[in-house]
Amino acid sequence: MIAEKDKVVNFHYTLTNAEGEQMESSREGDPITYLHGANNIITGLEKAMEGHAIKDSFSVTLEPEEAYGVRNENNIQRVPLKRLKGLGKIKVGQILNLQTDKGQVQVTVLKVGRFNVDVDGNHPLAGQQLTFDVEIADIREASKEELEHRHVHGPGGHQH
Ligand code: ZN
Protein backbone atom coordinates (compact mmCIF):
# COMPACT_ATOMS: atom_id res chain seq x y z
CA MET A 1 0.00 0.00 0.00
CA ILE A 2 1.29 3.48 -0.81
CA ALA A 3 0.53 6.99 0.40
CA GLU A 4 -2.13 8.39 -1.92
CA LYS A 5 -5.52 10.06 -1.85
CA ASP A 6 -7.89 8.74 0.86
CA LYS A 7 -5.26 6.65 2.67
CA VAL A 8 -4.48 7.14 6.35
CA VAL A 9 -0.72 7.55 6.76
CA ASN A 10 1.20 7.23 10.00
CA PHE A 11 4.75 8.59 10.09
CA HIS A 12 7.64 9.78 12.22
CA TYR A 13 9.54 12.92 11.34
CA THR A 14 12.37 15.15 12.41
CA LEU A 15 12.30 18.77 11.32
CA THR A 16 15.47 20.83 10.90
CA ASN A 17 15.93 24.41 9.72
CA ALA A 18 18.42 25.73 7.16
CA GLU A 19 21.10 25.96 9.88
CA GLY A 20 20.67 22.26 10.65
CA GLU A 21 19.07 22.88 14.05
CA GLN A 22 16.38 20.43 15.07
CA MET A 23 13.07 22.25 15.46
CA GLU A 24 10.64 19.42 16.09
CA SER A 25 10.62 15.65 16.24
CA SER A 26 7.91 13.05 16.68
CA ARG A 27 10.39 10.31 17.48
CA GLU A 28 10.24 10.60 21.28
CA GLY A 29 6.45 10.26 21.14
CA ASP A 30 3.73 8.84 18.97
CA PRO A 31 3.91 9.07 15.18
CA ILE A 32 1.73 11.57 13.31
CA THR A 33 -1.40 10.30 11.60
CA TYR A 34 -3.14 12.12 8.76
CA LEU A 35 -5.59 11.62 5.92
CA HIS A 36 -3.76 11.97 2.61
CA GLY A 37 -5.31 14.43 0.16
CA ALA A 38 -7.28 16.32 2.82
CA ASN A 39 -4.83 19.15 3.57
CA ASN A 40 -4.28 17.83 7.09
CA ILE A 41 -0.53 18.47 6.88
CA ILE A 42 1.49 21.18 5.10
CA THR A 43 1.25 21.10 1.30
CA GLY A 44 4.89 20.40 0.48
CA LEU A 45 5.12 17.51 2.91
CA GLU A 46 1.92 15.92 1.63
CA LYS A 47 3.25 16.18 -1.93
CA ALA A 48 6.52 14.51 -0.88
CA MET A 49 4.63 11.65 0.82
CA GLU A 50 2.75 10.75 -2.36
CA GLY A 51 3.66 7.29 -3.64
CA HIS A 52 5.83 6.25 -0.69
CA ALA A 53 5.27 2.83 0.91
CA ILE A 54 5.33 1.58 4.52
CA LYS A 55 8.89 1.57 5.98
CA ASP A 56 10.10 4.09 3.36
CA SER A 57 12.45 6.78 4.66
CA PHE A 58 13.06 9.98 2.79
CA SER A 59 14.12 13.54 3.24
CA VAL A 60 12.55 16.63 1.69
CA THR A 61 13.57 20.28 1.87
CA LEU A 62 10.75 22.80 1.53
CA GLU A 63 10.83 26.50 0.79
CA PRO A 64 8.61 28.66 3.07
CA GLU A 65 5.88 28.89 0.39
CA GLU A 66 5.38 25.11 0.57
CA ALA A 67 5.82 24.92 4.34
CA TYR A 68 4.51 27.47 6.85
CA GLY A 69 4.36 30.42 4.46
CA VAL A 70 6.38 33.61 4.20
CA ARG A 71 6.49 36.04 7.09
CA ASN A 72 4.03 38.91 6.98
CA GLU A 73 5.23 41.92 8.97
CA ASN A 74 1.61 43.11 9.22
CA ASN A 75 1.06 40.23 11.62
CA ILE A 76 3.12 42.05 14.23
CA GLN A 77 0.75 43.94 16.52
CA ARG A 78 0.79 46.06 19.63
CA VAL A 79 -1.73 44.90 22.20
CA PRO A 80 -2.67 46.83 25.37
CA LEU A 81 -1.64 44.87 28.48
CA LYS A 82 -5.08 45.37 29.97
CA ARG A 83 -6.49 43.21 27.16
CA LEU A 84 -4.32 40.38 28.46
CA LYS A 85 -5.58 40.50 32.04
CA GLY A 86 -5.77 37.13 33.71
CA LEU A 87 -2.87 35.63 31.74
CA GLY A 88 -0.39 36.22 34.54
CA LYS A 89 3.05 37.73 33.99
CA ILE A 90 3.78 37.91 30.25
CA LYS A 91 7.30 37.02 29.10
CA VAL A 92 9.19 37.48 25.82
CA GLY A 93 8.99 34.31 23.75
CA GLN A 94 5.76 33.16 25.37
CA ILE A 95 2.98 31.83 23.11
CA LEU A 96 -0.44 33.36 23.78
CA ASN A 97 -3.88 32.58 22.45
CA LEU A 98 -5.46 35.92 21.60
CA GLN A 99 -9.15 36.38 21.04
CA THR A 100 -9.56 38.62 17.97
CA ASP A 101 -12.39 39.49 15.60
CA LYS A 102 -11.00 36.74 13.35
CA GLY A 103 -11.30 34.17 16.13
CA GLN A 104 -8.54 32.75 18.31
CA VAL A 105 -5.03 33.47 17.04
CA GLN A 106 -1.76 32.07 18.36
CA VAL A 107 0.92 34.72 18.79
CA THR A 108 4.48 34.91 20.10
CA VAL A 109 5.43 37.70 22.52
CA LEU A 110 8.23 39.88 21.09
CA LYS A 111 8.44 42.70 23.60
CA VAL A 112 6.77 43.58 26.90
CA GLY A 113 6.37 47.24 27.75
CA ARG A 114 4.68 49.04 30.62
CA PHE A 115 1.31 49.37 28.91
CA ASN A 116 1.61 47.33 25.73
CA VAL A 117 2.89 44.03 24.46
CA ASP A 118 4.22 43.52 20.92
CA VAL A 119 3.12 40.18 19.54
CA ASP A 120 3.92 38.30 16.34
CA GLY A 121 1.05 36.39 14.74
CA ASN A 122 3.27 34.68 12.17
CA HIS A 123 3.70 30.94 12.60
CA PRO A 124 7.00 30.38 14.44
CA LEU A 125 8.26 28.44 11.41
CA ALA A 126 7.04 30.96 8.81
CA GLY A 127 9.73 32.27 6.45
CA GLN A 128 11.99 29.29 7.09
CA GLN A 129 13.38 26.70 4.73
CA LEU A 130 12.67 23.38 6.43
CA THR A 131 13.91 19.84 5.96
CA PHE A 132 11.74 16.92 7.01
CA ASP A 133 13.31 13.50 7.60
CA VAL A 134 10.39 11.14 7.34
CA GLU A 135 9.85 7.47 8.03
CA ILE A 136 6.48 5.99 7.13
CA ALA A 137 5.29 3.68 9.89
CA ASP A 138 1.93 2.55 8.57
CA ILE A 139 -0.64 3.12 5.83
CA ARG A 140 -4.26 1.97 5.87
CA GLU A 141 -7.53 2.58 4.09
CA ALA A 142 -9.60 5.43 5.52
CA SER A 143 -13.02 4.58 6.88
CA LYS A 144 -16.16 5.99 5.28
CA GLU A 145 -16.64 8.25 8.28
CA GLU A 146 -13.07 9.55 8.11
CA LEU A 147 -13.52 10.40 4.44
CA GLU A 148 -16.73 12.30 5.22
CA HIS A 149 -15.05 14.24 8.05
CA ARG A 150 -11.80 14.78 6.07
CA HIS A 151 -9.68 13.79 9.08
CA VAL A 152 -8.48 10.69 10.92
CA HIS A 153 -10.31 9.17 13.87
CA GLY A 154 -8.92 7.09 16.74
CA PRO A 155 -5.31 7.09 18.00
CA GLY A 156 -3.43 10.17 16.76
CA GLY A 157 -6.62 11.61 15.24
CA HIS A 158 -9.87 13.20 16.35
CA GLN A 159 -11.51 11.59 19.36
CA HIS A 160 -15.21 12.18 18.91
ZN1 ZN B 1 -14.45 13.35 12.67
CSV table of N, CA and C and ligand atoms in Angstrom, one decimal:
chain,number,residue,atom,x,y,z
A,1,MET,N,0.8,-1.2,0.0
A,1,MET,CA,0.0,0.0,0.0
A,1,MET,C,0.9,1.3,0.0
A,2,ILE,N,0.5,2.2,-0.7
A,2,ILE,CA,1.3,3.5,-0.8
A,2,ILE,C,0.5,4.7,-0.3
A,3,ALA,N,1.2,5.7,0.0
A,3,ALA,CA,0.5,7.0,0.4
A,3,ALA,C,-0.1,7.7,-0.8
A,4,GLU,N,-1.4,7.7,-0.8
A,4,GLU,CA,-2.1,8.4,-1.9
A,4,GLU,C,-3.5,8.8,-1.4
A,5,LYS,N,-4.2,9.5,-2.2
A,5,LYS,CA,-5.5,10.1,-1.9
A,5,LYS,C,-6.4,9.0,-1.1
A,6,ASP,N,-7.0,9.5,0.0
A,6,ASP,CA,-7.9,8.7,0.9
A,6,ASP,C,-7.3,7.6,1.6
A,7,LYS,N,-5.9,7.6,1.8
A,7,LYS,CA,-5.3,6.7,2.7
A,7,LYS,C,-4.9,7.4,4.0
A,8,VAL,N,-4.9,6.6,5.1
A,8,VAL,CA,-4.5,7.1,6.4
A,8,VAL,C,-3.0,6.8,6.5
A,9,VAL,N,-2.2,7.8,6.7
A,9,VAL,CA,-0.7,7.6,6.8
A,9,VAL,C,-0.2,7.9,8.2
A,10,ASN,N,0.7,7.1,8.7
A,10,ASN,CA,1.2,7.2,10.0
A,10,ASN,C,2.7,7.3,9.8
A,11,PHE,N,3.3,8.4,10.3
A,11,PHE,CA,4.7,8.6,10.1
A,11,PHE,C,5.5,9.3,11.2
A,12,HIS,N,6.8,9.0,11.3
A,12,HIS,CA,7.6,9.8,12.2
A,12,HIS,C,8.4,10.8,11.4
A,13,TYR,N,8.8,11.9,12.1
A,13,TYR,CA,9.5,12.9,11.3
A,13,TYR,C,10.4,13.7,12.3
A,14,THR,N,11.5,14.2,11.7
A,14,THR,CA,12.4,15.2,12.4
A,14,THR,C,12.5,16.4,11.5
A,15,LEU,N,12.3,17.5,12.1
A,15,LEU,CA,12.3,18.8,11.3
A,15,LEU,C,13.5,19.6,11.7
A,16,THR,N,14.3,20.0,10.7
A,16,THR,CA,15.5,20.8,10.9
A,16,THR,C,15.4,22.1,10.0
A,17,ASN,N,15.9,23.2,10.5
A,17,ASN,CA,15.9,24.4,9.7
A,17,ASN,C,17.2,24.5,8.9
A,18,ALA,N,17.3,25.6,8.1
A,18,ALA,CA,18.4,25.7,7.2
A,18,ALA,C,19.8,25.7,7.8
A,19,GLU,N,19.8,26.0,9.2
A,19,GLU,CA,21.1,26.0,9.9
A,19,GLU,C,21.4,24.6,10.4
A,20,GLY,N,20.5,23.6,10.2
A,20,GLY,CA,20.7,22.3,10.6
A,20,GLY,C,20.2,22.0,12.1
A,21,GLU,N,19.6,23.0,12.7
A,21,GLU,CA,19.1,22.9,14.0
A,21,GLU,C,17.8,22.1,14.0
A,22,GLN,N,17.6,21.2,15.0
A,22,GLN,CA,16.4,20.4,15.1
A,22,GLN,C,15.3,21.3,15.7
A,23,MET,N,14.2,21.4,15.0
A,23,MET,CA,13.1,22.3,15.5
A,23,MET,C,12.0,21.4,16.1
A,24,GLU,N,11.7,20.3,15.6
A,24,GLU,CA,10.6,19.4,16.1
A,24,GLU,C,11.0,18.0,15.8
A,25,SER,N,10.5,17.1,16.6
A,25,SER,CA,10.6,15.6,16.2
A,25,SER,C,9.5,14.9,16.9
A,26,SER,N,9.0,13.9,16.1
A,26,SER,CA,7.9,13.0,16.7
A,26,SER,C,8.5,11.8,17.3
A,27,ARG,N,9.8,11.6,17.2
A,27,ARG,CA,10.4,10.3,17.5
A,27,ARG,C,10.4,9.9,19.0
A,28,GLU,N,10.3,10.9,19.9
A,28,GLU,CA,10.2,10.6,21.3
A,28,GLU,C,8.8,10.2,21.7
A,29,GLY,N,7.9,10.5,20.8
A,29,GLY,CA,6.5,10.3,21.1
A,29,GLY,C,5.8,9.4,20.1
A,30,ASP,N,4.5,9.6,19.9
A,30,ASP,CA,3.7,8.8,19.0
A,30,ASP,C,3.9,9.4,17.6
A,31,PRO,N,3.8,8.5,16.5
A,31,PRO,CA,3.9,9.1,15.2
A,31,PRO,C,2.7,9.9,14.9
A,32,ILE,N,2.8,10.7,13.8
A,32,ILE,CA,1.7,11.6,13.3
A,32,ILE,C,0.8,10.8,12.4
A,33,THR,N,-0.4,11.0,12.5
A,33,THR,CA,-1.4,10.3,11.6
A,33,THR,C,-2.2,11.3,10.8
A,34,TYR,N,-2.3,11.2,9.5
A,34,TYR,CA,-3.1,12.1,8.8
A,34,TYR,C,-3.9,11.4,7.6
A,35,LEU,N,-4.8,12.1,7.1
A,35,LEU,CA,-5.6,11.6,5.9
A,35,LEU,C,-5.0,12.3,4.7
A,36,HIS,N,-4.4,11.4,3.8
A,36,HIS,CA,-3.8,12.0,2.6
A,36,HIS,C,-4.8,12.6,1.6
A,37,GLY,N,-4.4,13.8,1.1
A,37,GLY,CA,-5.3,14.4,0.2
A,37,GLY,C,-6.3,15.3,0.8
A,38,ALA,N,-6.3,15.5,2.1
A,38,ALA,CA,-7.3,16.3,2.8
A,38,ALA,C,-6.7,17.6,3.4
A,39,ASN,N,-5.5,17.9,3.0
A,39,ASN,CA,-4.8,19.1,3.6
A,39,ASN,C,-4.7,19.1,5.1
A,40,ASN,N,-4.5,17.9,5.6
A,40,ASN,CA,-4.3,17.8,7.1
A,40,ASN,C,-2.9,18.2,7.5
A,41,ILE,N,-1.9,18.1,6.6
A,41,ILE,CA,-0.5,18.5,6.9
A,41,ILE,C,-0.1,19.5,5.8
A,42,ILE,N,1.1,20.1,6.0
A,42,ILE,CA,1.5,21.2,5.1
A,42,ILE,C,1.6,20.6,3.7
A,43,THR,N,1.3,21.5,2.7
A,43,THR,CA,1.2,21.1,1.3
A,43,THR,C,2.5,20.4,0.8
A,44,GLY,N,3.7,21.0,1.0
A,44,GLY,CA,4.9,20.4,0.5
A,44,GLY,C,5.2,19.0,1.0
A,45,LEU,N,4.9,18.8,2.3
A,45,LEU,CA,5.1,17.5,2.9
A,45,LEU,C,4.2,16.5,2.3
A,46,GLU,N,2.9,16.9,2.2
A,46,GLU,CA,1.9,15.9,1.6
A,46,GLU,C,2.3,15.5,0.2
A,47,LYS,N,2.8,16.5,-0.6
A,47,LYS,CA,3.2,16.2,-1.9
A,47,LYS,C,4.4,15.2,-1.9
A,48,ALA,N,5.3,15.4,-1.0
A,48,ALA,CA,6.5,14.5,-0.9
A,48,ALA,C,6.1,13.1,-0.4
A,49,MET,N,5.1,13.0,0.3
A,49,MET,CA,4.6,11.7,0.8
A,49,MET,C,4.1,10.8,-0.3
A,50,GLU,N,3.5,11.4,-1.3
A,50,GLU,CA,2.7,10.8,-2.4
A,50,GLU,C,3.6,9.6,-3.0
A,51,GLY,N,3.0,8.4,-3.0
A,51,GLY,CA,3.7,7.3,-3.6
A,51,GLY,C,4.6,6.5,-2.8
A,52,HIS,N,4.9,7.0,-1.6
A,52,HIS,CA,5.8,6.2,-0.7
A,52,HIS,C,5.1,5.1,0.0
A,53,ALA,N,5.8,4.0,0.3
A,53,ALA,CA,5.3,2.8,0.9
A,53,ALA,C,5.6,2.7,2.4
A,54,ILE,N,5.0,1.8,3.1
A,54,ILE,CA,5.3,1.6,4.5
A,54,ILE,C,6.8,1.2,4.6
A,55,LYS,N,7.5,1.8,5.7
A,55,LYS,CA,8.9,1.6,6.0
A,55,LYS,C,9.8,2.5,5.1
A,56,ASP,N,9.3,3.2,4.2
A,56,ASP,CA,10.1,4.1,3.4
A,56,ASP,C,10.6,5.2,4.3
A,57,SER,N,11.9,5.6,4.0
A,57,SER,CA,12.4,6.8,4.7
A,57,SER,C,12.9,7.7,3.6
A,58,PHE,N,12.6,9.0,3.8
A,58,PHE,CA,13.1,10.0,2.8
A,58,PHE,C,13.2,11.3,3.5
A,59,SER,N,13.8,12.2,2.7
A,59,SER,CA,14.1,13.5,3.2
A,59,SER,C,13.7,14.5,2.2
A,60,VAL,N,13.0,15.6,2.6
A,60,VAL,CA,12.6,16.6,1.7
A,60,VAL,C,12.8,18.0,2.3
A,61,THR,N,13.3,18.9,1.4
A,61,THR,CA,13.6,20.3,1.9
A,61,THR,C,12.5,21.2,1.2
A,62,LEU,N,11.8,22.0,2.0
A,62,LEU,CA,10.7,22.8,1.5
A,62,LEU,C,11.1,24.3,1.7
A,63,GLU,N,10.7,25.0,0.7
A,63,GLU,CA,10.8,26.5,0.8
A,63,GLU,C,9.6,27.0,1.6
A,64,PRO,N,9.7,28.2,2.2
A,64,PRO,CA,8.6,28.7,3.1
A,64,PRO,C,7.2,28.6,2.4
A,65,GLU,N,7.2,28.9,1.1
A,65,GLU,CA,5.9,28.9,0.4
A,65,GLU,C,5.2,27.5,0.5
A,66,GLU,N,6.0,26.5,0.5
A,66,GLU,CA,5.4,25.1,0.6
A,66,GLU,C,5.3,24.6,2.0
A,67,ALA,N,5.8,25.4,2.9
A,67,ALA,CA,5.8,24.9,4.3
A,67,ALA,C,4.9,25.8,5.1
A,68,TYR,N,5.4,26.7,6.0
A,68,TYR,CA,4.5,27.5,6.9
A,68,TYR,C,4.3,28.9,6.3
A,69,GLY,N,4.6,29.1,5.1
A,69,GLY,CA,4.4,30.4,4.5
A,69,GLY,C,5.5,31.4,4.7
A,70,VAL,N,5.4,32.5,4.0
A,70,VAL,CA,6.4,33.6,4.2
A,70,VAL,C,5.9,34.5,5.4
A,71,ARG,N,6.9,35.2,6.0
A,71,ARG,CA,6.5,36.0,7.1
A,71,ARG,C,5.8,37.3,6.6
A,72,ASN,N,4.8,37.7,7.3
A,72,ASN,CA,4.0,38.9,7.0
A,72,ASN,C,4.2,39.9,8.1
A,73,GLU,N,4.9,41.0,7.9
A,73,GLU,CA,5.2,41.9,9.0
A,73,GLU,C,4.0,42.6,9.5
A,74,ASN,N,2.9,42.6,8.7
A,74,ASN,CA,1.6,43.1,9.2
A,74,ASN,C,1.0,42.3,10.4
A,75,ASN,N,1.6,41.1,10.5
A,75,ASN,CA,1.1,40.2,11.6
A,75,ASN,C,1.7,40.6,13.0
A,76,ILE,N,2.6,41.6,13.0
A,76,ILE,CA,3.1,42.0,14.2
A,76,ILE,C,2.2,43.2,14.7
A,77,GLN,N,1.7,43.0,16.0
A,77,GLN,CA,0.7,43.9,16.5
A,77,GLN,C,1.1,44.4,17.9
A,78,ARG,N,0.6,45.6,18.3
A,78,ARG,CA,0.8,46.1,19.6
A,78,ARG,C,-0.5,45.9,20.3
A,79,VAL,N,-0.5,45.2,21.5
A,79,VAL,CA,-1.7,44.9,22.2
A,79,VAL,C,-1.6,45.5,23.6
A,80,PRO,N,-2.7,46.3,24.0
A,80,PRO,CA,-2.7,46.8,25.4
A,80,PRO,C,-2.6,45.7,26.4
A,81,LEU,N,-1.8,45.9,27.4
A,81,LEU,CA,-1.6,44.9,28.5
A,81,LEU,C,-3.0,44.6,29.1
A,82,LYS,N,-3.8,45.6,29.3
A,82,LYS,CA,-5.1,45.4,30.0
A,82,LYS,C,-6.0,44.4,29.2
A,83,ARG,N,-5.7,44.2,27.9
A,83,ARG,CA,-6.5,43.2,27.2
A,83,ARG,C,-6.0,41.8,27.5
A,84,LEU,N,-4.9,41.7,28.2
A,84,LEU,CA,-4.3,40.4,28.5
A,84,LEU,C,-4.5,40.0,29.9
A,85,LYS,N,-5.4,40.7,30.6
A,85,LYS,CA,-5.6,40.5,32.0
A,85,LYS,C,-5.9,39.0,32.3
A,86,GLY,N,-5.4,38.5,33.4
A,86,GLY,CA,-5.8,37.1,33.7
A,86,GLY,C,-4.8,36.1,33.1
A,87,LEU,N,-3.8,36.6,32.3
A,87,LEU,CA,-2.9,35.6,31.7
A,87,LEU,C,-1.6,35.5,32.6
A,88,GLY,N,-1.6,36.3,33.7
A,88,GLY,CA,-0.4,36.2,34.5
A,88,GLY,C,0.7,37.1,34.0
A,89,LYS,N,1.9,36.9,34.5
A,89,LYS,CA,3.0,37.7,34.0
A,89,LYS,C,3.4,37.3,32.6
A,90,ILE,N,3.5,38.2,31.6
A,90,ILE,CA,3.8,37.9,30.3
A,90,ILE,C,5.3,38.0,30.0
A,91,LYS,N,5.9,37.0,29.3
A,91,LYS,CA,7.3,37.0,29.1
A,91,LYS,C,7.6,37.0,27.6
A,92,VAL,N,8.7,37.5,27.2
A,92,VAL,CA,9.2,37.5,25.8
A,92,VAL,C,9.4,36.0,25.4
A,93,GLY,N,8.9,35.7,24.3
A,93,GLY,CA,9.0,34.3,23.7
A,93,GLY,C,7.8,33.4,24.1
A,94,GLN,N,7.0,33.9,25.0
A,94,GLN,CA,5.8,33.2,25.4
A,94,GLN,C,4.8,33.1,24.2
A,95,ILE,N,4.0,32.0,24.1
A,95,ILE,CA,3.0,31.8,23.1
A,95,ILE,C,1.7,32.1,23.8
A,96,LEU,N,0.9,33.0,23.2
A,96,LEU,CA,-0.4,33.4,23.8
A,96,LEU,C,-1.5,33.0,22.8
A,97,ASN,N,-2.7,32.7,23.3
A,97,ASN,CA,-3.9,32.6,22.5
A,97,ASN,C,-4.7,33.8,22.6
A,98,LEU,N,-4.7,34.6,21.5
A,98,LEU,CA,-5.5,35.9,21.6
A,98,LEU,C,-6.8,35.8,21.0
A,99,GLN,N,-7.8,36.3,21.6
A,99,GLN,CA,-9.1,36.4,21.0
A,99,GLN,C,-9.2,37.6,20.2
A,100,THR,N,-9.4,37.5,18.9
A,100,THR,CA,-9.6,38.6,18.0
A,100,THR,C,-10.9,38.5,17.2
A,101,ASP,N,-11.2,39.5,16.4
A,101,ASP,CA,-12.4,39.5,15.6
A,101,ASP,C,-12.3,38.4,14.5
A,102,LYS,N,-11.1,37.9,14.3
A,102,LYS,CA,-11.0,36.7,13.3
A,102,LYS,C,-10.9,35.4,14.1
A,103,GLY,N,-11.3,35.4,15.3
A,103,GLY,CA,-11.3,34.2,16.1
A,103,GLY,C,-10.0,34.1,16.9
A,104,GLN,N,-9.7,32.9,17.5
A,104,GLN,CA,-8.5,32.8,18.3
A,104,GLN,C,-7.3,32.6,17.5
A,105,VAL,N,-6.3,33.4,17.8
A,105,VAL,CA,-5.0,33.5,17.0
A,105,VAL,C,-3.9,33.2,18.0
A,106,GLN,N,-2.9,32.3,17.5
A,106,GLN,CA,-1.8,32.1,18.4
A,106,GLN,C,-0.7,33.1,18.0
A,107,VAL,N,-0.1,33.7,19.0
A,107,VAL,CA,0.9,34.7,18.8
A,107,VAL,C,2.1,34.5,19.7
A,108,THR,N,3.3,35.0,19.3
A,108,THR,CA,4.5,34.9,20.1
A,108,THR,C,4.8,36.3,20.6
A,109,VAL,N,5.1,36.4,21.9
A,109,VAL,CA,5.4,37.7,22.5
A,109,VAL,C,6.8,38.1,22.1
A,110,LEU,N,6.9,39.4,21.5
A,110,LEU,CA,8.2,39.9,21.1
A,110,LEU,C,8.8,40.8,22.1
A,111,LYS,N,8.0,41.6,22.7
A,111,LYS,CA,8.4,42.7,23.6
A,111,LYS,C,7.4,43.0,24.6
A,112,VAL,N,7.7,43.2,25.9
A,112,VAL,CA,6.8,43.6,26.9
A,112,VAL,C,7.1,45.0,27.4
A,113,GLY,N,6.2,45.9,27.2
A,113,GLY,CA,6.4,47.2,27.7
A,113,GLY,C,5.5,47.5,29.0
A,114,ARG,N,5.4,48.7,29.4
A,114,ARG,CA,4.7,49.0,30.6
A,114,ARG,C,3.2,48.9,30.4
A,115,PHE,N,2.7,49.3,29.2
A,115,PHE,CA,1.3,49.4,28.9
A,115,PHE,C,0.9,48.5,27.8
A,116,ASN,N,1.9,48.1,26.9
A,116,ASN,CA,1.6,47.3,25.7
A,116,ASN,C,2.5,46.1,25.6
A,117,VAL,N,2.1,45.2,24.8
A,117,VAL,CA,2.9,44.0,24.5
A,117,VAL,C,2.9,43.9,22.9
A,118,ASP,N,4.1,43.8,22.4
A,118,ASP,CA,4.2,43.5,20.9
A,118,ASP,C,4.2,42.0,20.7
A,119,VAL,N,3.3,41.6,19.8
A,119,VAL,CA,3.1,40.2,19.5
A,119,VAL,C,3.2,39.9,18.0
A,120,ASP,N,3.7,38.7,17.7
A,120,ASP,CA,3.9,38.3,16.3
A,120,ASP,C,3.0,37.2,16.0
A,121,GLY,N,2.1,37.4,15.1
A,121,GLY,CA,1.1,36.4,14.7
A,121,GLY,C,1.5,35.4,13.6
A,122,ASN,N,2.7,35.6,13.2
A,122,ASN,CA,3.3,34.7,12.2
A,122,ASN,C,3.5,33.3,12.8
A,123,HIS,N,3.3,32.3,12.1
A,123,HIS,CA,3.7,30.9,12.6
A,123,HIS,C,5.2,30.9,12.9
A,124,PRO,N,5.6,30.3,14.1
A,124,PRO,CA,7.0,30.4,14.4
A,124,PRO,C,7.9,29.8,13.4
A,125,LEU,N,7.4,29.0,12.5
A,125,LEU,CA,8.3,28.4,11.4
A,125,LEU,C,8.0,29.1,10.1
A,126,ALA,N,7.3,30.2,10.1
A,126,ALA,CA,7.0,31.0,8.8
A,126,ALA,C,8.4,31.6,8.3
A,127,GLY,N,8.5,31.6,7.0
A,127,GLY,CA,9.7,32.3,6.5
A,127,GLY,C,11.0,31.4,6.5
A,128,GLN,N,10.8,30.2,7.0
A,128,GLN,CA,12.0,29.3,7.1
A,128,GLN,C,12.0,28.2,6.0
A,129,GLN,N,13.2,27.9,5.6
A,129,GLN,CA,13.4,26.7,4.7
A,129,GLN,C,13.5,25.5,5.7
A,130,LEU,N,12.7,24.5,5.5
A,130,LEU,CA,12.7,23.4,6.4
A,130,LEU,C,12.9,22.0,5.8
A,131,THR,N,13.7,21.2,6.5
A,131,THR,CA,13.9,19.8,6.0
A,131,THR,C,13.2,18.8,6.9
A,132,PHE,N,12.4,18.0,6.3
A,132,PHE,CA,11.7,16.9,7.0
A,132,PHE,C,12.4,15.6,6.7
A,133,ASP,N,12.8,14.9,7.8
A,133,ASP,CA,13.3,13.5,7.6
A,133,ASP,C,12.2,12.6,8.1
A,134,VAL,N,11.6,11.9,7.1
A,134,VAL,CA,10.4,11.1,7.3
A,134,VAL,C,10.6,9.6,7.3
A,135,GLU,N,9.9,8.9,8.1
A,135,GLU,CA,9.9,7.5,8.0
A,135,GLU,C,8.4,7.1,8.1
A,136,ILE,N,7.9,6.4,7.1
A,136,ILE,CA,6.5,6.0,7.1
A,136,ILE,C,6.3,4.7,7.9
A,137,ALA,N,5.5,4.8,9.0
A,137,ALA,CA,5.3,3.7,9.9
A,137,ALA,C,4.2,2.8,9.4
A,138,ASP,N,3.1,3.4,8.9
A,138,ASP,CA,1.9,2.6,8.6
A,138,ASP,C,1.1,3.3,7.6
A,139,ILE,N,0.3,2.5,6.8
A,139,ILE,CA,-0.6,3.1,5.8
A,139,ILE,C,-1.9,2.2,5.9
A,140,ARG,N,-3.0,2.8,5.9
A,140,ARG,CA,-4.3,2.0,5.9
A,140,ARG,C,-5.3,2.7,5.1
A,141,GLU,N,-6.4,2.0,4.7
A,141,GLU,CA,-7.5,2.6,4.1
A,141,GLU,C,-8.2,3.5,5.1
A,142,ALA,N,-8.8,4.6,4.6
A,142,ALA,CA,-9.6,5.4,5.5
A,142,ALA,C,-11.0,4.8,5.6
A,143,SER,N,-11.6,5.0,6.7
A,143,SER,CA,-13.0,4.6,6.9
A,143,SER,C,-13.9,5.6,6.2
A,144,LYS,N,-15.2,5.1,5.9
A,144,LYS,CA,-16.2,6.0,5.3
A,144,LYS,C,-16.4,7.3,6.1
A,145,GLU,N,-16.4,7.1,7.4
A,145,GLU,CA,-16.6,8.3,8.3
A,145,GLU,C,-15.5,9.2,8.2
A,146,GLU,N,-14.3,8.7,8.2
A,146,GLU,CA,-13.1,9.6,8.1
A,146,GLU,C,-13.1,10.4,6.8
A,147,LEU,N,-13.5,9.7,5.7
A,147,LEU,CA,-13.5,10.4,4.4
A,147,LEU,C,-14.6,11.5,4.5
A,148,GLU,N,-15.7,11.3,5.1
A,148,GLU,CA,-16.7,12.3,5.2
A,148,GLU,C,-16.3,13.5,6.1
A,149,HIS,N,-15.5,13.2,7.1
A,149,HIS,CA,-15.0,14.2,8.0
A,149,HIS,C,-13.8,14.9,7.5
A,150,ARG,N,-13.1,14.3,6.6
A,150,ARG,CA,-11.8,14.8,6.1
A,150,ARG,C,-10.7,14.8,7.1
A,151,HIS,N,-10.8,13.9,8.1
A,151,HIS,CA,-9.7,13.8,9.1
A,151,HIS,C,-9.7,12.4,9.7
A,152,VAL,N,-8.6,12.0,10.4
A,152,VAL,CA,-8.5,10.7,10.9
A,152,VAL,C,-9.2,10.6,12.3
A,153,HIS,N,-9.7,9.4,12.6
A,153,HIS,CA,-10.3,9.2,13.9
A,153,HIS,C,-9.4,8.2,14.6
A,154,GLY,N,-9.6,8.1,15.9
A,154,GLY,CA,-8.9,7.1,16.7
A,154,GLY,C,-7.6,7.6,17.1
A,155,PRO,N,-6.6,6.7,17.5
A,155,PRO,CA,-5.3,7.1,18.0
A,155,PRO,C,-4.6,8.1,17.1
A,156,GLY,N,-4.1,9.2,17.6
A,156,GLY,CA,-3.4,10.2,16.8
A,156,GLY,C,-4.4,11.1,15.9
A,157,GLY,N,-5.7,10.8,16.0
A,157,GLY,CA,-6.6,11.6,15.2
A,157,GLY,C,-7.7,12.2,16.1
A,158,HIS,N,-8.8,12.6,15.6
A,158,HIS,CA,-9.9,13.2,16.3
A,158,HIS,C,-10.6,12.2,17.2
A,159,GLN,N,-10.8,12.5,18.5
A,159,GLN,CA,-11.5,11.6,19.4
A,159,GLN,C,-12.9,12.1,19.5
A,160,HIS,N,-13.8,11.7,18.7
A,160,HIS,CA,-15.2,12.2,18.9
A,160,HIS,C,-16.2,11.2,18.3
B,1,ZN,ZN,-14.4,13.3,12.7
